[in-house]
JSON list of C-alpha atoms and ligand atoms in Angstrom, two decimals:
[
{"chain": "U", "resi": 1, "resn": "MET", "atom": "CA", "xyz": [-117.92, 5.89, -26.05]},
{"chain": "U", "resi": 2, "resn": "GLU", "atom": "CA", "xyz": [-118.81, 5.19, -22.36]},
{"chain": "U", "resi": 3, "resn": "TYR", "atom": "CA", "xyz": [-117.14, 1.70, -22.55]},
{"chain": "U", "resi": 4, "resn": "GLU", "atom": "CA", "xyz": [-113.89, 3.11, -24.26]},
{"chain": "U", "resi": 5, "resn": "THR", "atom": "CA", "xyz": [-113.82, 5.58, -21.36]},
{"chain": "U", "resi": 6, "resn": "VAL", "atom": "CA", "xyz": [-114.05, 2.96, -18.67]},
{"chain": "U", "resi": 7, "resn": "ARG", "atom": "CA", "xyz": [-111.65, 0.54, -20.89]},
{"chain": "U", "resi": 8, "resn": "THR", "atom": "CA", "xyz": [-108.89, 2.89, -21.25]},
{"chain": "U", "resi": 9, "resn": "MET", "atom": "CA", "xyz": [-108.81, 4.07, -17.55]},
{"chain": "U", "resi": 10, "resn": "PRO", "atom": "CA", "xyz": [-105.57, 3.27, -15.77]},
{"chain": "U", "resi": 11, "resn": "ARG", "atom": "CA", "xyz": [-106.40, 1.07, -12.75]},
{"chain": "U", "resi": 12, "resn": "ILE", "atom": "CA", "xyz": [-104.48, -0.14, -9.47]},
{"chain": "U", "resi": 13, "resn": "GLY", "atom": "CA", "xyz": [-101.70, -2.17, -10.22]},
{"chain": "U", "resi": 14, "resn": "ASP", "atom": "CA", "xyz": [-101.14, -0.91, -13.83]},
{"chain": "U", "resi": 15, "resn": "LYS", "atom": "CA", "xyz": [-97.91, 0.76, -14.86]},
{"chain": "U", "resi": 16, "resn": "ALA", "atom": "CA", "xyz": [-98.66, 4.54, -14.98]},
{"chain": "U", "resi": 17, "resn": "PRO", "atom": "CA", "xyz": [-99.59, 5.53, -18.64]},
{"chain": "U", "resi": 18, "resn": "GLU", "atom": "CA", "xyz": [-96.50, 7.95, -19.77]},
{"chain": "U", "resi": 19, "resn": "PHE", "atom": "CA", "xyz": [-96.75, 11.54, -21.35]},
{"chain": "U", "resi": 20, "resn": "LYS", "atom": "CA", "xyz": [-94.72, 14.37, -21.75]},
{"chain": "U", "resi": 21, "resn": "ALA", "atom": "CA", "xyz": [-96.59, 17.77, -20.63]},
{"chain": "U", "resi": 22, "resn": "THR", "atom": "CA", "xyz": [-95.68, 21.28, -20.28]},
{"chain": "U", "resi": 23, "resn": "THR", "atom": "CA", "xyz": [-95.86, 22.52, -16.21]},
{"chain": "U", "resi": 24, "resn": "THR", "atom": "CA", "xyz": [-95.45, 25.74, -14.57]},
{"chain": "U", "resi": 25, "resn": "GLN", "atom": "CA", "xyz": [-91.97, 24.10, -13.68]},
{"chain": "U", "resi": 26, "resn": "GLY", "atom": "CA", "xyz": [-90.66, 23.42, -17.24]},
{"chain": "U", "resi": 27, "resn": "SER", "atom": "CA", "xyz": [-91.46, 20.12, -19.25]},
{"chain": "U", "resi": 28, "resn": "VAL", "atom": "CA", "xyz": [-92.04, 16.76, -17.46]},
{"chain": "U", "resi": 29, "resn": "LEU", "atom": "CA", "xyz": [-91.50, 13.20, -19.16]},
{"chain": "U", "resi": 30, "resn": "PHE", "atom": "CA", "xyz": [-94.01, 11.44, -16.44]},
{"chain": "U", "resi": 31, "resn": "PRO", "atom": "CA", "xyz": [-93.60, 9.18, -14.77]},
{"chain": "U", "resi": 32, "resn": "SER", "atom": "CA", "xyz": [-90.10, 8.75, -15.50]},
{"chain": "U", "resi": 33, "resn": "ASP", "atom": "CA", "xyz": [-88.91, 11.96, -14.34]},
{"chain": "U", "resi": 34, "resn": "TYR", "atom": "CA", "xyz": [-90.21, 10.52, -10.85]},
{"chain": "U", "resi": 35, "resn": "SER", "atom": "CA", "xyz": [-88.41, 7.01, -11.26]},
{"chain": "U", "resi": 36, "resn": "GLY", "atom": "CA", "xyz": [-87.09, 5.91, -7.60]},
{"chain": "U", "resi": 37, "resn": "LYS", "atom": "CA", "xyz": [-89.73, 8.51, -5.70]},
{"chain": "U", "resi": 38, "resn": "TRP", "atom": "CA", "xyz": [-93.37, 8.29, -4.95]},
{"chain": "U", "resi": 39, "resn": "VAL", "atom": "CA", "xyz": [-95.51, 10.75, -7.01]},
{"chain": "U", "resi": 40, "resn": "ILE", "atom": "CA", "xyz": [-99.02, 11.94, -6.50]},
{"chain": "U", "resi": 41, "resn": "LEU", "atom": "CA", "xyz": [-100.62, 13.16, -9.77]},
{"chain": "U", "resi": 42, "resn": "PHE", "atom": "CA", "xyz": [-103.70, 14.91, -9.01]},
{"chain": "U", "resi": 43, "resn": "SER", "atom": "CA", "xyz": [-106.22, 16.98, -11.16]},
{"chain": "U", "resi": 44, "resn": "HIS", "atom": "CA", "xyz": [-108.50, 19.74, -10.10]},
{"chain": "U", "resi": 45, "resn": "PRO", "atom": "CA", "xyz": [-111.33, 21.15, -12.16]},
{"chain": "U", "resi": 46, "resn": "SER", "atom": "CA", "xyz": [-110.29, 24.85, -12.83]},
{"chain": "U", "resi": 47, "resn": "ASP", "atom": "CA", "xyz": [-107.75, 27.74, -11.96]},
{"chain": "U", "resi": 48, "resn": "PHE", "atom": "CA", "xyz": [-109.46, 30.73, -10.14]},
{"chain": "U", "resi": 49, "resn": "THR", "atom": "CA", "xyz": [-112.36, 28.70, -8.53]},
{"chain": "U", "resi": 50, "resn": "PRO", "atom": "CA", "xyz": [-112.94, 28.63, -4.70]},
{"chain": "U", "resi": 51, "resn": "VAL", "atom": "CA", "xyz": [-112.75, 25.15, -3.66]},
{"chain": "U", "resi": 52, "resn": "CYS", "atom": "CA", "xyz": [-109.66, 24.16, -5.73]},
{"chain": "U", "resi": 53, "resn": "THR", "atom": "CA", "xyz": [-107.71, 27.30, -4.37]},
{"chain": "U", "resi": 54, "resn": "SER", "atom": "CA", "xyz": [-108.27, 26.10, -0.73]},
{"chain": "U", "resi": 55, "resn": "GLU", "atom": "CA", "xyz": [-107.10, 22.76, -1.81]},
{"chain": "U", "resi": 56, "resn": "PHE", "atom": "CA", "xyz": [-103.92, 24.23, -3.52]},
{"chain": "U", "resi": 57, "resn": "MET", "atom": "CA", "xyz": [-103.70, 26.43, -0.06]},
{"chain": "U", "resi": 58, "resn": "LEU", "atom": "CA", "xyz": [-103.48, 23.23, 1.98]},
{"chain": "U", "resi": 59, "resn": "PHE", "atom": "CA", "xyz": [-101.79, 20.48, -0.28]},
{"chain": "U", "resi": 60, "resn": "GLY", "atom": "CA", "xyz": [-99.01, 23.16, -1.24]},
{"chain": "U", "resi": 61, "resn": "SER", "atom": "CA", "xyz": [-98.10, 24.03, 2.20]},
{"chain": "U", "resi": 62, "resn": "MET", "atom": "CA", "xyz": [-98.00, 20.18, 3.16]},
{"chain": "U", "resi": 63, "resn": "ALA", "atom": "CA", "xyz": [-95.70, 19.52, -0.23]},
{"chain": "U", "resi": 64, "resn": "PRO", "atom": "CA", "xyz": [-92.45, 19.81, 2.20]},
{"chain": "U", "resi": 65, "resn": "GLU", "atom": "CA", "xyz": [-93.96, 16.79, 4.44]},
{"chain": "U", "resi": 66, "resn": "PHE", "atom": "CA", "xyz": [-94.71, 14.79, 1.34]},
{"chain": "U", "resi": 67, "resn": "GLU", "atom": "CA", "xyz": [-90.98, 15.42, 0.02]},
{"chain": "U", "resi": 68, "resn": "LYS", "atom": "CA", "xyz": [-89.94, 14.04, 3.46]},
{"chain": "U", "resi": 69, "resn": "LEU", "atom": "CA", "xyz": [-91.84, 11.06, 2.58]},
{"chain": "U", "resi": 70, "resn": "ASN", "atom": "CA", "xyz": [-89.79, 10.70, -0.65]},
{"chain": "U", "resi": 71, "resn": "CYS", "atom": "CA", "xyz": [-93.07, 11.79, -2.70]},
{"chain": "U", "resi": 72, "resn": "ARG", "atom": "CA", "xyz": [-93.55, 14.74, -5.09]},
{"chain": "U", "resi": 73, "resn": "LEU", "atom": "CA", "xyz": [-96.71, 15.95, -6.12]},
{"chain": "U", "resi": 74, "resn": "VAL", "atom": "CA", "xyz": [-97.68, 16.84, -9.57]},
{"chain": "U", "resi": 75, "resn": "GLY", "atom": "CA", "xyz": [-101.14, 18.90, -10.40]},
{"chain": "U", "resi": 76, "resn": "LEU", "atom": "CA", "xyz": [-103.28, 19.02, -13.64]},
{"chain": "U", "resi": 77, "resn": "SER", "atom": "CA", "xyz": [-105.85, 20.94, -14.94]},
{"chain": "U", "resi": 78, "resn": "VAL", "atom": "CA", "xyz": [-107.55, 21.27, -18.12]},
{"chain": "U", "resi": 79, "resn": "GLY", "atom": "CA", "xyz": [-106.14, 24.72, -18.52]},
{"chain": "U", "resi": 80, "resn": "SER", "atom": "CA", "xyz": [-103.31, 26.82, -19.94]},
{"chain": "U", "resi": 81, "resn": "LEU", "atom": "CA", "xyz": [-99.84, 27.54, -18.65]},
{"chain": "U", "resi": 82, "resn": "TYR", "atom": "CA", "xyz": [-100.63, 31.34, -18.53]},
{"chain": "U", "resi": 83, "resn": "SER", "atom": "CA", "xyz": [-103.62, 30.79, -16.65]},
{"chain": "U", "resi": 84, "resn": "HIS", "atom": "CA", "xyz": [-102.22, 28.57, -14.00]},
{"chain": "U", "resi": 85, "resn": "ILE", "atom": "CA", "xyz": [-99.16, 30.77, -13.57]},
{"chain": "U", "resi": 86, "resn": "ALA", "atom": "CA", "xyz": [-101.53, 33.85, -13.05]},
{"chain": "U", "resi": 87, "resn": "TRP", "atom": "CA", "xyz": [-103.89, 31.86, -10.40]},
{"chain": "U", "resi": 88, "resn": "LEU", "atom": "CA", "xyz": [-100.80, 30.64, -8.27]},
{"chain": "U", "resi": 89, "resn": "LYS", "atom": "CA", "xyz": [-99.37, 34.04, -8.48]},
{"chain": "U", "resi": 90, "resn": "ASN", "atom": "CA", "xyz": [-102.76, 35.30, -7.05]},
{"chain": "U", "resi": 91, "resn": "ILE", "atom": "CA", "xyz": [-103.10, 32.61, -4.80]},
{"chain": "U", "resi": 92, "resn": "HIS", "atom": "CA", "xyz": [-99.53, 33.51, -3.29]},
{"chain": "U", "resi": 93, "resn": "GLU", "atom": "CA", "xyz": [-99.81, 37.48, -3.22]},
{"chain": "U", "resi": 94, "resn": "LYS", "atom": "CA", "xyz": [-103.68, 37.83, -2.02]},
{"chain": "U", "resi": 95, "resn": "VAL", "atom": "CA", "xyz": [-105.31, 34.48, -0.63]},
{"chain": "U", "resi": 96, "resn": "GLU", "atom": "CA", "xyz": [-105.52, 33.60, 3.38]},
{"chain": "U", "resi": 97, "resn": "PHE", "atom": "CA", "xyz": [-107.00, 30.29, 4.23]},
{"chain": "U", "resi": 98, "resn": "LYS", "atom": "CA", "xyz": [-106.99, 28.47, 7.49]},
{"chain": "U", "resi": 99, "resn": "GLY", "atom": "CA", "xyz": [-104.02, 30.54, 8.83]},
{"chain": "U", "resi": 100, "resn": "LEU", "atom": "CA", "xyz": [-102.02, 30.19, 5.52]},
{"chain": "U", "resi": 101, "resn": "LYS", "atom": "CA", "xyz": [-100.90, 33.10, 3.27]},
{"chain": "U", "resi": 102, "resn": "ASN", "atom": "CA", "xyz": [-98.10, 33.54, 0.71]},
{"chain": "U", "resi": 103, "resn": "VAL", "atom": "CA", "xyz": [-98.24, 29.98, -0.14]},
{"chain": "U", "resi": 104, "resn": "ARG", "atom": "CA", "xyz": [-96.22, 29.18, -2.76]},
{"chain": "U", "resi": 105, "resn": "MET", "atom": "CA", "xyz": [-96.72, 25.84, -5.09]},
{"chain": "U", "resi": 106, "resn": "ASN", "atom": "CA", "xyz": [-93.24, 24.43, -5.27]},
{"chain": "U", "resi": 107, "resn": "PHE", "atom": "CA", "xyz": [-94.63, 21.57, -7.62]},
{"chain": "U", "resi": 108, "resn": "PRO", "atom": "CA", "xyz": [-95.51, 21.44, -10.92]},
{"chain": "U", "resi": 109, "resn": "LEU", "atom": "CA", "xyz": [-98.81, 22.21, -12.52]},
{"chain": "U", "resi": 110, "resn": "ILE", "atom": "CA", "xyz": [-99.45, 20.82, -15.89]},
{"chain": "U", "resi": 111, "resn": "ASP", "atom": "CA", "xyz": [-100.86, 22.72, -18.83]},
{"chain": "U", "resi": 112, "resn": "ASP", "atom": "CA", "xyz": [-103.42, 20.15, -20.28]},
{"chain": "U", "resi": 113, "resn": "ILE", "atom": "CA", "xyz": [-105.80, 22.36, -22.23]},
{"chain": "U", "resi": 114, "resn": "SER", "atom": "CA", "xyz": [-105.78, 19.71, -24.58]},
{"chain": "U", "resi": 115, "resn": "MET", "atom": "CA", "xyz": [-107.09, 17.16, -22.27]},
{"chain": "U", "resi": 116, "resn": "ASN", "atom": "CA", "xyz": [-104.88, 14.37, -23.49]},
{"chain": "U", "resi": 117, "resn": "VAL", "atom": "CA", "xyz": [-103.74, 13.81, -20.18]},
{"chain": "U", "resi": 118, "resn": "ALA", "atom": "CA", "xyz": [-107.07, 14.02, -18.38]},
{"chain": "U", "resi": 119, "resn": "ARG", "atom": "CA", "xyz": [-108.47, 11.78, -20.99]},
{"chain": "U", "resi": 120, "resn": "MET", "atom": "CA", "xyz": [-105.65, 9.17, -20.39]},
{"chain": "U", "resi": 121, "resn": "TYR", "atom": "CA", "xyz": [-105.89, 9.06, -16.90]},
{"chain": "U", "resi": 122, "resn": "GLY", "atom": "CA", "xyz": [-109.99, 8.88, -16.70]},
{"chain": "U", "resi": 123, "resn": "MET", "atom": "CA", "xyz": [-110.05, 12.34, -15.08]},
{"chain": "U", "resi": 124, "resn": "ILE", "atom": "CA", "xyz": [-113.20, 13.38, -17.35]},
{"chain": "U", "resi": 125, "resn": "HIS", "atom": "CA", "xyz": [-116.36, 12.08, -15.87]},
{"chain": "U", "resi": 126, "resn": "PRO", "atom": "CA", "xyz": [-118.89, 13.30, -18.24]},
{"chain": "U", "resi": 127, "resn": "GLY", "atom": "CA", "xyz": [-121.55, 13.21, -15.76]},
{"chain": "U", "resi": 128, "resn": "GLU", "atom": "CA", "xyz": [-119.98, 16.01, -13.92]},
{"chain": "U", "resi": 129, "resn": "SER", "atom": "CA", "xyz": [-118.13, 17.78, -16.83]},
{"chain": "U", "resi": 130, "resn": "ASP", "atom": "CA", "xyz": [-117.20, 16.97, -20.20]},
{"chain": "U", "resi": 131, "resn": "THR", "atom": "CA", "xyz": [-114.87, 19.86, -20.44]},
{"chain": "U", "resi": 132, "resn": "LYS", "atom": "CA", "xyz": [-113.14, 19.93, -16.63]},
{"chain": "U", "resi": 133, "resn": "ALA", "atom": "CA", "xyz": [-111.41, 17.27, -14.46]},
{"chain": "U", "resi": 134, "resn": "VAL", "atom": "CA", "xyz": [-112.83, 15.76, -11.50]},
{"chain": "U", "resi": 135, "resn": "ARG", "atom": "CA", "xyz": [-110.83, 15.72, -8.17]},
{"chain": "U", "resi": 136, "resn": "ALA", "atom": "CA", "xyz": [-108.50, 12.51, -8.75]},
{"chain": "U", "resi": 137, "resn": "LEU", "atom": "CA", "xyz": [-105.42, 11.50, -7.33]},
{"chain": "U", "resi": 138, "resn": "PHE", "atom": "CA", "xyz": [-103.14, 8.68, -8.55]},
{"chain": "U", "resi": 139, "resn": "PHE", "atom": "CA", "xyz": [-100.40, 7.44, -6.00]},
{"chain": "U", "resi": 140, "resn": "ILE", "atom": "CA", "xyz": [-97.81, 5.94, -8.03]},
{"chain": "U", "resi": 141, "resn": "ASP", "atom": "CA", "xyz": [-94.78, 4.04, -6.65]},
{"chain": "U", "resi": 142, "resn": "PRO", "atom": "CA", "xyz": [-90.98, 4.21, -7.05]},
{"chain": "U", "resi": 143, "resn": "LYS", "atom": "CA", "xyz": [-91.31, 1.88, -10.00]},
{"chain": "U", "resi": 144, "resn": "GLY", "atom": "CA", "xyz": [-93.89, 3.47, -12.01]},
{"chain": "U", "resi": 145, "resn": "VAL", "atom": "CA", "xyz": [-96.79, 1.48, -10.57]},
{"chain": "U", "resi": 146, "resn": "ILE", "atom": "CA", "xyz": [-100.30, 2.89, -9.78]},
{"chain": "U", "resi": 147, "resn": "ARG", "atom": "CA", "xyz": [-100.91, 1.99, -6.09]},
{"chain": "U", "resi": 148, "resn": "ALA", "atom": "CA", "xyz": [-103.95, 3.77, -5.08]},
{"chain": "U", "resi": 149, "resn": "ILE", "atom": "CA", "xyz": [-106.74, 6.10, -7.17]},
{"chain": "U", "resi": 150, "resn": "VAL", "atom": "CA", "xyz": [-109.11, 8.27, -5.10]},
{"chain": "U", "resi": 151, "resn": "TYR", "atom": "CA", "xyz": [-111.93, 10.25, -6.96]},
{"chain": "U", "resi": 152, "resn": "TYR", "atom": "CA", "xyz": [-113.84, 13.15, -5.35]},
{"chain": "U", "resi": 153, "resn": "PRO", "atom": "CA", "xyz": [-116.56, 15.33, -7.45]},
{"chain": "U", "resi": 154, "resn": "MET", "atom": "CA", "xyz": [-115.94, 19.10, -8.39]},
{"chain": "U", "resi": 155, "resn": "ALA", "atom": "CA", "xyz": [-118.01, 20.49, -5.40]},
{"chain": "U", "resi": 156, "resn": "LEU", "atom": "CA", "xyz": [-115.99, 18.65, -2.44]},
{"chain": "U", "resi": 157, "resn": "GLY", "atom": "CA", "xyz": [-112.81, 19.59, -1.17]},
{"chain": "U", "resi": 158, "resn": "ARG", "atom": "CA", "xyz": [-110.33, 16.76, -0.40]},
{"chain": "U", "resi": 159, "resn": "ASN", "atom": "CA", "xyz": [-108.88, 15.98, 3.19]},
{"chain": "U", "resi": 160, "resn": "PHE", "atom": "CA", "xyz": [-105.06, 16.02, 2.51]},
{"chain": "U", "resi": 161, "resn": "ASP", "atom": "CA", "xyz": [-104.33, 14.52, 5.93]},
{"chain": "U", "resi": 162, "resn": "GLU", "atom": "CA", "xyz": [-106.09, 11.49, 4.63]},
{"chain": "U", "resi": 163, "resn": "MET", "atom": "CA", "xyz": [-104.09, 11.63, 1.41]},
{"chain": "U", "resi": 164, "resn": "LYS", "atom": "CA", "xyz": [-100.87, 11.55, 3.48]},
{"chain": "U", "resi": 165, "resn": "ARG", "atom": "CA", "xyz": [-102.30, 8.77, 5.42]},
{"chain": "U", "resi": 166, "resn": "VAL", "atom": "CA", "xyz": [-102.86, 6.79, 2.16]},
{"chain": "U", "resi": 167, "resn": "LEU", "atom": "CA", "xyz": [-99.06, 7.54, 1.23]},
{"chain": "U", "resi": 168, "resn": "VAL", "atom": "CA", "xyz": [-97.77, 6.41, 4.74]},
{"chain": "U", "resi": 169, "resn": "GLY", "atom": "CA", "xyz": [-100.12, 3.43, 4.48]},
{"chain": "U", "resi": 170, "resn": "LEU", "atom": "CA", "xyz": [-98.77, 2.22, 1.08]},
{"chain": "U", "resi": 171, "resn": "GLN", "atom": "CA", "xyz": [-95.17, 2.78, 2.18]},
{"chain": "U", "resi": 172, "resn": "THR", "atom": "CA", "xyz": [-95.69, 0.93, 5.45]},
{"chain": "U", "resi": 173, "resn": "ILE", "atom": "CA", "xyz": [-97.43, -2.06, 3.45]},
{"chain": "U", "resi": 174, "resn": "ASP", "atom": "CA", "xyz": [-94.33, -2.32, 1.12]},
{"chain": "U", "resi": 175, "resn": "ARG", "atom": "CA", "xyz": [-91.74, -2.29, 3.58]},
{"chain": "U", "resi": 176, "resn": "CYS", "atom": "CA", "xyz": [-93.36, -4.26, 6.75]},
{"chain": "U", "resi": 177, "resn": "GLY", "atom": "CA", "xyz": [-95.55, -6.88, 4.82]},
{"chain": "U", "resi": 178, "resn": "VAL", "atom": "CA", "xyz": [-98.79, -6.05, 6.38]},
{"chain": "U", "resi": 179, "resn": "ALA", "atom": "CA", "xyz": [-102.11, -5.06, 5.96]},
{"chain": "U", "resi": 180, "resn": "LEU", "atom": "CA", "xyz": [-103.59, -2.04, 7.61]},
{"chain": "U", "resi": 181, "resn": "PRO", "atom": "CA", "xyz": [-107.04, -2.07, 9.10]},
{"chain": "U", "resi": 182, "resn": "ALA", "atom": "CA", "xyz": [-109.97, 0.59, 8.71]},
{"chain": "U", "resi": 183, "resn": "ASP", "atom": "CA", "xyz": [-108.83, 4.10, 10.13]},
{"chain": "U", "resi": 184, "resn": "TRP", "atom": "CA", "xyz": [-105.05, 3.01, 10.61]},
{"chain": "U", "resi": 185, "resn": "ARG", "atom": "CA", "xyz": [-102.45, 5.58, 11.67]},
{"chain": "U", "resi": 186, "resn": "PRO", "atom": "CA", "xyz": [-99.02, 5.04, 12.11]},
{"chain": "U", "resi": 187, "resn": "GLY", "atom": "CA", "xyz": [-98.25, 3.44, 15.79]},
{"chain": "U", "resi": 188, "resn": "ASP", "atom": "CA", "xyz": [-101.81, 1.40, 15.50]},
{"chain": "U", "resi": 189, "resn": "GLU", "atom": "CA", "xyz": [-101.69, -2.18, 15.31]},
{"chain": "U", "resi": 190, "resn": "VAL", "atom": "CA", "xyz": [-101.68, -3.91, 12.11]},
{"chain": "U", "resi": 191, "resn": "MET", "atom": "CA", "xyz": [-103.45, -6.95, 10.44]},
{"chain": "U", "resi": 192, "resn": "VAL", "atom": "CA", "xyz": [-101.93, -10.36, 10.35]},
{"chain": "U", "resi": 193, "resn": "ALA", "atom": "CA", "xyz": [-102.71, -12.28, 7.05]},
{"chain": "U", "resi": 194, "resn": "ASN", "atom": "CA", "xyz": [-104.80, -15.54, 7.20]},
{"chain": "U", "resi": 195, "resn": "PRO", "atom": "CA", "xyz": [-102.59, -18.53, 6.77]},
{"chain": "U", "resi": 196, "resn": "PRO", "atom": "CA", "xyz": [-103.69, -20.77, 3.66]},
{"chain": "U", "resi": 197, "resn": "THR", "atom": "CA", "xyz": [-105.62, -23.13, 5.40]},
{"chain": "U", "resi": 198, "resn": "TYR", "atom": "CA", "xyz": [-108.12, -23.36, 8.16]},
{"chain": "U", "resi": 199, "resn": "GLU", "atom": "CA", "xyz": [-106.17, -25.88, 9.88]},
{"chain": "U", "resi": 200, "resn": "GLN", "atom": "CA", "xyz": [-103.22, -23.73, 10.07]},
{"chain": "U", "resi": 201, "resn": "ALA", "atom": "CA", "xyz": [-105.34, -20.75, 11.04]},
{"chain": "U", "resi": 202, "resn": "GLN", "atom": "CA", "xyz": [-106.79, -22.69, 14.19]},
{"chain": "U", "resi": 203, "resn": "GLU", "atom": "CA", "xyz": [-103.15, -23.92, 15.07]},
{"chain": "U", "resi": 204, "resn": "ARG", "atom": "CA", "xyz": [-102.32, -20.13, 15.01]},
{"chain": "U", "resi": 205, "resn": "MET", "atom": "CA", "xyz": [-105.26, -19.60, 17.11]},
{"chain": "U", "resi": 206, "resn": "GLU", "atom": "CA", "xyz": [-103.79, -22.08, 19.99]},
{"chain": "U", "resi": 207, "resn": "HIS", "atom": "CA", "xyz": [-100.36, -21.05, 19.66]},
{"chain": "U", "resi": 208, "resn": "GLN", "atom": "CA", "xyz": [-100.07, -17.25, 18.91]},
{"chain": "U", "resi": 209, "resn": "PRO", "atom": "CA", "xyz": [-97.07, -15.45, 18.23]},
{"chain": "U", "resi": 210, "resn": "ALA", "atom": "CA", "xyz": [-95.91, -13.25, 21.06]},
{"chain": "U", "resi": 211, "resn": "GLY", "atom": "CA", "xyz": [-97.74, -10.02, 20.33]},
{"chain": "U", "resi": 212, "resn": "THR", "atom": "CA", "xyz": [-100.62, -11.26, 18.12]},
{"chain": "U", "resi": 213, "resn": "VAL", "atom": "CA", "xyz": [-103.90, -11.18, 19.57]},
{"chain": "U", "resi": 214, "resn": "CYS", "atom": "CA", "xyz": [-106.61, -13.02, 17.94]},
{"chain": "U", "resi": 215, "resn": "SER", "atom": "CA", "xyz": [-110.19, -12.52, 18.26]},
{"chain": "U", "resi": 216, "resn": "ASP", "atom": "CA", "xyz": [-111.17, -15.47, 15.79]},
{"chain": "U", "resi": 217, "resn": "TRP", "atom": "CA", "xyz": [-109.11, -17.55, 13.53]},
{"chain": "U", "resi": 218, "resn": "PHE", "atom": "CA", "xyz": [-109.24, -14.81, 10.53]},
{"chain": "U", "resi": 219, "resn": "PHE", "atom": "CA", "xyz": [-109.11, -11.80, 12.83]},
{"chain": "U", "resi": 220, "resn": "CYS", "atom": "CA", "xyz": [-105.55, -11.25, 14.23]},
{"chain": "U", "resi": 221, "resn": "MET", "atom": "CA", "xyz": [-103.54, -7.98, 14.96]},
{"chain": "U", "resi": 222, "resn": "ARG", "atom": "CA", "xyz": [-100.13, -7.49, 15.92]},
{"chain": "U", "resi": 223, "resn": "PRO", "atom": "CA", "xyz": [-98.50, -4.26, 17.07]},
{"chain": "U", "resi": 224, "resn": "LEU", "atom": "CA", "xyz": [-96.20, -1.98, 14.66]},
{"chain": "U", "resi": 225, "resn": "SER", "atom": "CA", "xyz": [-94.37, 0.67, 16.31]},
{"chain": "U", "resi": 226, "resn": "LYS", "atom": "CA", "xyz": [-94.97, 4.58, 14.90]},
{"chain": "U", "resi": 227, "resn": "GLU", "atom": "CA", "xyz": [-91.02, 4.87, 14.41]},
{"chain": "U", "resi": 228, "resn": "GLU", "atom": "CA", "xyz": [-91.00, 1.17, 12.34]},
{"chain": "U", "resi": 229, "resn": "ALA", "atom": "CA", "xyz": [-93.87, 2.31, 10.17]},
{"chain": "U", "resi": 230, "resn": "GLU", "atom": "CA", "xyz": [-92.63, 5.91, 9.77]},
{"chain": "U", "resi": 231, "resn": "LYS", "atom": "CA", "xyz": [-89.19, 4.63, 8.58]},
{"chain": "U", "resi": 232, "resn": "ALA", "atom": "CA", "xyz": [-90.84, 2.90, 5.64]},
{"chain": "U", "resi": 233, "resn": "GLY", "atom": "CA", "xyz": [-91.33, 6.10, 3.59]},
{"chain": "U", "resi": 234, "resn": "ARG", "atom": "CA", "xyz": [-87.72, 7.57, 4.39]},
{"chain": "U", "resi": 235, "resn": "ARG", "atom": "CA", "xyz": [-85.76, 3.76, 3.53]},
{"chain": "U", "resi": 236, "resn": "MET", "atom": "CA", "xyz": [-87.45, 4.03, -0.15]},
{"chain": "S", "resi": 1, "resn": "LIG", "atom": "C1", "xyz": [-114.24, 24.96, -6.95]},
{"chain": "S", "resi": 1, "resn": "LIG", "atom": "O1", "xyz": [-113.16, 24.81, -6.97]},
{"chain": "S", "resi": 1, "resn": "LIG", "atom": "O2", "xyz": [-114.88, 25.80, -6.51]},
{"chain": "S", "resi": 1, "resn": "LIG", "atom": "C2", "xyz": [-115.25, 24.32, -7.99]},
{"chain": "S", "resi": 1, "resn": "LIG", "atom": "C3", "xyz": [-114.92, 23.93, -9.09]},
{"chain": "S", "resi": 1, "resn": "LIG", "atom": "C4", "xyz": [-116.05, 23.10, -10.02]},
{"chain": "S", "resi": 1, "resn": "LIG", "atom": "C5", "xyz": [-117.34, 23.06, -9.40]},
{"chain": "S", "resi": 1, "resn": "LIG", "atom": "C6", "xyz": [-117.32, 23.45, -8.02]},
{"chain": "S", "resi": 1, "resn": "LIG", "atom": "C7", "xyz": [-116.55, 24.21, -7.74]}
]
């Protein structure tokens, strides 16, 4: 059973598993309805719980920023459509958090009372709960390929600025053909890939391309302007 769970979890580089679902915004054929766009499929444990509510306030209010980056959000929890609708209405009408209020969720929230999608995407972690999804995010590119997966436990709310950084990072990697160092933000220097041989790396150390700075043969960086990095999202 444990082996099956691990074996069937989608991984980075896999095609996003397909499913049809009912959502708060009608039915969705996933991921084909999002073909040509980035999409973040994310789960939360339960409706009407405080941490999940705080996350929806933040993520919901950031949805237009993600949209500008050609990215759509799709939420999921093991709950019914009616529960989702009632919870989102309560959030809109009553909840205030970090100066936000009257937040409307303009993205679909999947009814996964059957747990079919949560199981398919490895969102059920029995050590946390047999019946609720953990806080998972799948970043899926315009070709329907899973590019990053993030998991948080149930009691810890996510940092959505970091999730935006992941998206912008993936788009920058694709457009600019670079790798990004720890804590990279648009405007920061990017890593230059190692040449295939040690000799070529030594040669690069001796004749560094303009703008490239190497502190050793395996550690070279070059500038990438914020504008160039940010264009990454708009172009796709
Ligand atoms: C919450 O959203 O508050 C929550 C949900 C499940 C477990 C712990 C916290």
